[in-house]
């Protein structure tokens, strides 16, 4: 497996979302070199930790993907196809689709992992869902068992690399959601969790406003 020692990898993170920034900060703090890219040009909406800037470079999607040992797609779901087209030849690279954690209107939802696989040709695409902040919503499903990240992929390599790398940013408990035949179930479940969390935020905001 042509990977550098896991002491320091080049990681491309594509997207200008809070999720992209969270992963950039976490992996930079773990000692990896981050190449943060976005399809859109102009002023960024989300900004990384100033204390980690020496480990974070801003560049194009094509450059980030070319340099990277591993790629994280954290765009809005509607931007996934464009991002995948800009990546170039990444057929041997592990690509993490973390868009399940990005809130988006239902009309903007797309089959992201299928799009990434079809456009890039990489067999090592993995769809993940970070359960941070969703623990109480997952309790009826997992009970007392702790699950910090759901993994879905046809690639064993992608699953193992993802476990190794996310362990470095403090995620230790994984649930294998199977392969691509379970994508519809994975998408439906994560969509419901995102919707419930948005409703909880709205209720909390309303209560705070009422107490003022």
Tab-separated table of C-alpha atoms in Angstrom:
chain	number	residue	atom	x	y	z
A	1	UNK	CA	0.000	0.000	0.000
A	2	UNK	CA	1.729	3.175	-1.176
A	3	UNK	CA	1.063	5.368	1.857
A	4	UNK	CA	3.546	7.429	3.780
A	5	UNK	CA	4.015	6.718	7.467
A	6	UNK	CA	0.953	7.859	9.356
A	7	UNK	CA	3.074	10.365	11.268
A	8	UNK	CA	2.120	12.990	8.690
A	9	UNK	CA	-0.102	12.655	5.652
A	10	UNK	CA	-1.180	15.188	3.070
A	11	UNK	CA	-4.945	15.481	3.403
A	12	UNK	CA	-7.143	17.320	0.911
A	13	UNK	CA	-10.373	18.690	2.330
A	14	UNK	CA	-12.800	19.973	-0.273
A	15	UNK	CA	-15.549	22.355	0.780
A	16	UNK	CA	-16.302	25.619	2.545
A	17	UNK	CA	-18.553	24.265	5.299
A	18	UNK	CA	-18.279	24.099	9.066
A	19	UNK	CA	-17.736	20.342	8.712
A	20	UNK	CA	-14.776	20.920	6.389
A	21	UNK	CA	-13.221	23.328	8.880
A	22	UNK	CA	-13.786	20.913	11.779
A	23	UNK	CA	-11.902	18.151	9.980
A	24	UNK	CA	-9.167	20.563	8.866
A	25	UNK	CA	-8.570	21.745	12.436
A	26	UNK	CA	-8.673	18.228	13.865
A	27	UNK	CA	-6.235	16.678	11.397
A	28	UNK	CA	-3.920	19.708	11.467
A	29	UNK	CA	-3.809	19.472	15.270
A	30	UNK	CA	-2.870	15.786	14.874
A	31	UNK	CA	0.174	16.821	12.826
A	32	UNK	CA	-1.021	16.292	9.262
A	33	UNK	CA	-0.628	18.719	6.370
A	34	UNK	CA	-3.995	20.032	5.202
A	35	UNK	CA	-4.839	21.328	1.722
A	36	UNK	CA	-8.165	23.104	1.941
A	37	UNK	CA	-9.965	23.722	-1.332
A	38	UNK	CA	-13.359	24.804	-2.587
A	39	UNK	CA	-15.049	24.863	-5.987
A	40	UNK	CA	-16.138	28.464	-5.524
A	41	UNK	CA	-13.681	31.338	-5.576
A	42	UNK	CA	-13.906	34.413	-3.401
A	43	UNK	CA	-13.963	35.088	0.298
A	44	UNK	CA	-14.385	32.022	2.501
A	45	UNK	CA	-17.356	31.837	4.851
A	46	UNK	CA	-15.698	29.483	7.318
A	47	UNK	CA	-12.222	29.957	8.764
A	48	UNK	CA	-9.790	27.537	10.373
A	49	UNK	CA	-8.036	27.929	13.719
A	50	UNK	CA	-5.359	30.674	13.361
A	51	UNK	CA	-3.051	28.661	15.632
A	52	UNK	CA	-2.958	25.836	13.067
A	53	UNK	CA	-2.250	27.910	9.963
A	54	UNK	CA	1.261	26.529	9.469
A	55	UNK	CA	-0.317	23.138	8.747
A	56	UNK	CA	-3.136	24.406	6.505
A	57	UNK	CA	-2.726	25.580	2.912
A	58	UNK	CA	-5.456	26.957	0.648
A	59	UNK	CA	-5.427	25.877	-2.979
A	60	UNK	CA	-7.530	24.643	-5.883
A	61	UNK	CA	-9.406	21.343	-5.813
A	62	UNK	CA	-7.158	19.963	-8.560
A	63	UNK	CA	-3.948	20.850	-6.687
A	64	UNK	CA	-5.256	19.587	-3.343
A	65	UNK	CA	-6.348	16.261	-4.824
A	66	UNK	CA	-3.049	15.829	-6.669
A	67	UNK	CA	-0.971	16.401	-3.527
A	68	UNK	CA	-3.171	14.428	-1.160
A	69	UNK	CA	-2.708	10.937	0.234
A	70	UNK	CA	-6.344	11.026	1.322
A	71	UNK	CA	-9.286	13.211	0.235
A	72	UNK	CA	-12.235	14.383	2.335
A	73	UNK	CA	-15.280	15.704	0.478
A	74	UNK	CA	-17.129	18.117	2.775
A	75	UNK	CA	-18.978	20.310	0.305
A	76	UNK	CA	-22.674	21.033	0.184
A	77	UNK	CA	-24.255	17.911	-1.381
A	78	UNK	CA	-25.253	19.854	-4.514
A	79	UNK	CA	-21.567	20.728	-5.124
A	80	UNK	CA	-20.223	17.163	-4.928
A	81	UNK	CA	-20.339	16.459	-8.658
A	82	UNK	CA	-18.432	19.632	-9.525
A	83	UNK	CA	-15.816	18.882	-6.870
A	84	UNK	CA	-15.359	15.337	-8.175
A	85	UNK	CA	-14.824	16.562	-11.748
A	86	UNK	CA	-12.055	18.936	-10.570
A	87	UNK	CA	-10.105	16.191	-8.746
A	88	UNK	CA	-8.384	14.683	-11.748
A	89	UNK	CA	-6.902	11.188	-11.533
A	90	UNK	CA	-7.542	9.983	-7.977
A	91	UNK	CA	-8.399	6.374	-8.791
A	92	UNK	CA	-5.967	4.939	-6.232
A	93	UNK	CA	-6.821	7.310	-3.403
A	94	UNK	CA	-9.179	6.874	-0.466
A	95	UNK	CA	-11.991	9.435	-0.617
A	96	UNK	CA	-14.136	10.152	2.433
A	97	UNK	CA	-17.626	11.452	1.717
A	98	UNK	CA	-18.577	13.327	4.911
A	99	UNK	CA	-21.490	15.243	3.377
A	100	UNK	CA	-23.968	13.246	5.482
A	101	UNK	CA	-23.071	15.658	8.303
A	102	UNK	CA	-23.742	18.750	6.162
A	103	UNK	CA	-27.277	20.062	6.516
A	104	UNK	CA	-28.963	20.845	3.184
A	105	UNK	CA	-32.529	21.315	1.933
A	106	UNK	CA	-34.098	18.114	0.608
A	107	UNK	CA	-34.218	19.456	-2.956
A	108	UNK	CA	-30.410	19.780	-2.880
A	109	UNK	CA	-29.704	16.231	-1.737
A	110	UNK	CA	-27.947	13.968	-4.246
A	111	UNK	CA	-26.514	10.458	-4.186
A	112	UNK	CA	-23.094	11.778	-3.279
A	113	UNK	CA	-21.057	8.610	-2.865
A	114	UNK	CA	-22.402	7.203	-6.150
A	115	UNK	CA	-21.533	10.460	-7.923
A	116	UNK	CA	-17.992	10.505	-6.525
A	117	UNK	CA	-17.362	6.885	-7.532
A	118	UNK	CA	-18.787	7.340	-11.024
A	119	UNK	CA	-16.880	10.552	-11.776
A	120	UNK	CA	-13.504	9.790	-10.161
A	121	UNK	CA	-13.365	6.069	-10.878
A	122	UNK	CA	-11.982	5.446	-7.385
A	123	UNK	CA	-13.127	2.147	-5.853
A	124	UNK	CA	-12.045	3.421	-2.432
A	125	UNK	CA	-14.863	5.858	-1.689
A	126	UNK	CA	-16.361	5.675	1.795
A	127	UNK	CA	-19.445	7.388	3.185
A	128	UNK	CA	-19.180	8.341	6.866
A	129	UNK	CA	-21.351	9.976	9.492
A	130	UNK	CA	-19.846	11.529	12.630
A	131	UNK	CA	-22.344	11.065	15.479
A	132	UNK	CA	-21.035	13.939	17.632
A	133	UNK	CA	-24.086	15.909	18.776
A	134	UNK	CA	-26.455	13.163	17.676
A	135	UNK	CA	-25.818	10.715	20.519
A	136	UNK	CA	-29.274	11.003	22.090
A	137	UNK	CA	-30.932	10.498	18.688
A	138	UNK	CA	-28.962	7.294	18.082
A	139	UNK	CA	-29.563	5.843	21.553
A	140	UNK	CA	-32.795	4.024	20.546
A	141	UNK	CA	-30.816	2.306	17.773
A	142	UNK	CA	-27.565	1.440	19.547
A	143	UNK	CA	-28.684	1.423	23.188
A	144	UNK	CA	-25.751	1.686	25.592
A	145	UNK	CA	-23.228	0.877	22.855
A	146	UNK	CA	-21.022	3.830	21.951
A	147	UNK	CA	-20.819	4.665	18.245
A	148	UNK	CA	-18.839	7.706	17.109
A	149	UNK	CA	-18.759	7.118	13.377
A	150	UNK	CA	-20.811	5.131	10.872
A	151	UNK	CA	-18.888	3.685	7.900
A	152	UNK	CA	-20.301	2.516	4.563
A	153	UNK	CA	-18.156	1.348	1.656
A	154	UNK	CA	-17.499	-1.494	-0.774
A	155	UNK	CA	-13.777	-1.034	-0.100
A	156	UNK	CA	-12.112	-2.767	2.826
A	157	UNK	CA	-9.062	-0.547	2.299
A	158	UNK	CA	-11.195	2.592	2.638
A	159	UNK	CA	-12.749	1.353	5.883
A	160	UNK	CA	-9.417	0.414	7.460
A	161	UNK	CA	-7.653	3.653	6.457
A	162	UNK	CA	-10.618	5.689	7.740
A	163	UNK	CA	-10.512	3.913	11.100
A	164	UNK	CA	-6.771	4.493	11.447
A	165	UNK	CA	-6.963	8.153	10.488
A	166	UNK	CA	-10.049	9.131	12.484
A	167	UNK	CA	-8.648	7.321	15.515
A	168	UNK	CA	-5.920	9.988	15.417
A	169	UNK	CA	-8.544	12.718	15.902
A	170	UNK	CA	-10.179	10.989	18.849
A	171	UNK	CA	-12.814	8.775	17.198
A	172	UNK	CA	-12.486	5.206	18.472
A	173	UNK	CA	-15.889	3.568	18.184
A	174	UNK	CA	-17.121	2.615	14.705
A	175	UNK	CA	-20.183	0.935	13.266
A	176	UNK	CA	-19.828	-0.815	9.916
A	177	UNK	CA	-22.972	0.016	7.934
A	178	UNK	CA	-22.067	-2.466	5.214
A	179	UNK	CA	-21.666	-1.809	1.505
A	180	UNK	CA	-23.353	0.207	-1.240
A	181	UNK	CA	-26.576	-1.794	-1.146
A	182	UNK	CA	-27.272	-0.029	2.183
A	183	UNK	CA	-26.846	3.511	0.819
A	184	UNK	CA	-30.630	4.213	0.636
A	185	UNK	CA	-31.068	3.228	4.302
A	186	UNK	CA	-27.968	5.187	5.361
A	187	UNK	CA	-29.192	8.291	3.521
A	188	UNK	CA	-32.697	8.080	4.943
A	189	UNK	CA	-31.501	7.603	8.526
A	190	UNK	CA	-28.936	10.406	8.433
A	191	UNK	CA	-31.469	12.724	6.749
A	192	UNK	CA	-33.906	12.118	9.609
A	193	UNK	CA	-31.216	12.747	12.235
A	194	UNK	CA	-30.181	16.024	10.593
A	195	UNK	CA	-33.794	17.147	10.387
A	196	UNK	CA	-34.449	16.320	14.045
A	197	UNK	CA	-31.303	18.181	15.102
A	198	UNK	CA	-32.353	21.254	13.106
A	199	UNK	CA	-35.765	21.146	14.780
A	200	UNK	CA	-34.100	20.937	18.204
A	201	UNK	CA	-31.946	23.971	17.392
A	202	UNK	CA	-34.993	25.939	16.275
A	203	UNK	CA	-36.881	25.033	19.466
A	204	UNK	CA	-33.911	26.004	21.649
A	205	UNK	CA	-33.628	29.361	19.859
A	206	UNK	CA	-37.341	30.026	20.324
A	207	UNK	CA	-37.119	29.270	24.041
A	208	UNK	CA	-34.127	31.578	24.473
A	209	UNK	CA	-35.909	34.355	22.607
A	210	UNK	CA	-39.013	33.902	24.764
A	211	UNK	CA	-36.931	34.218	27.942
A	212	UNK	CA	-35.424	37.557	26.927
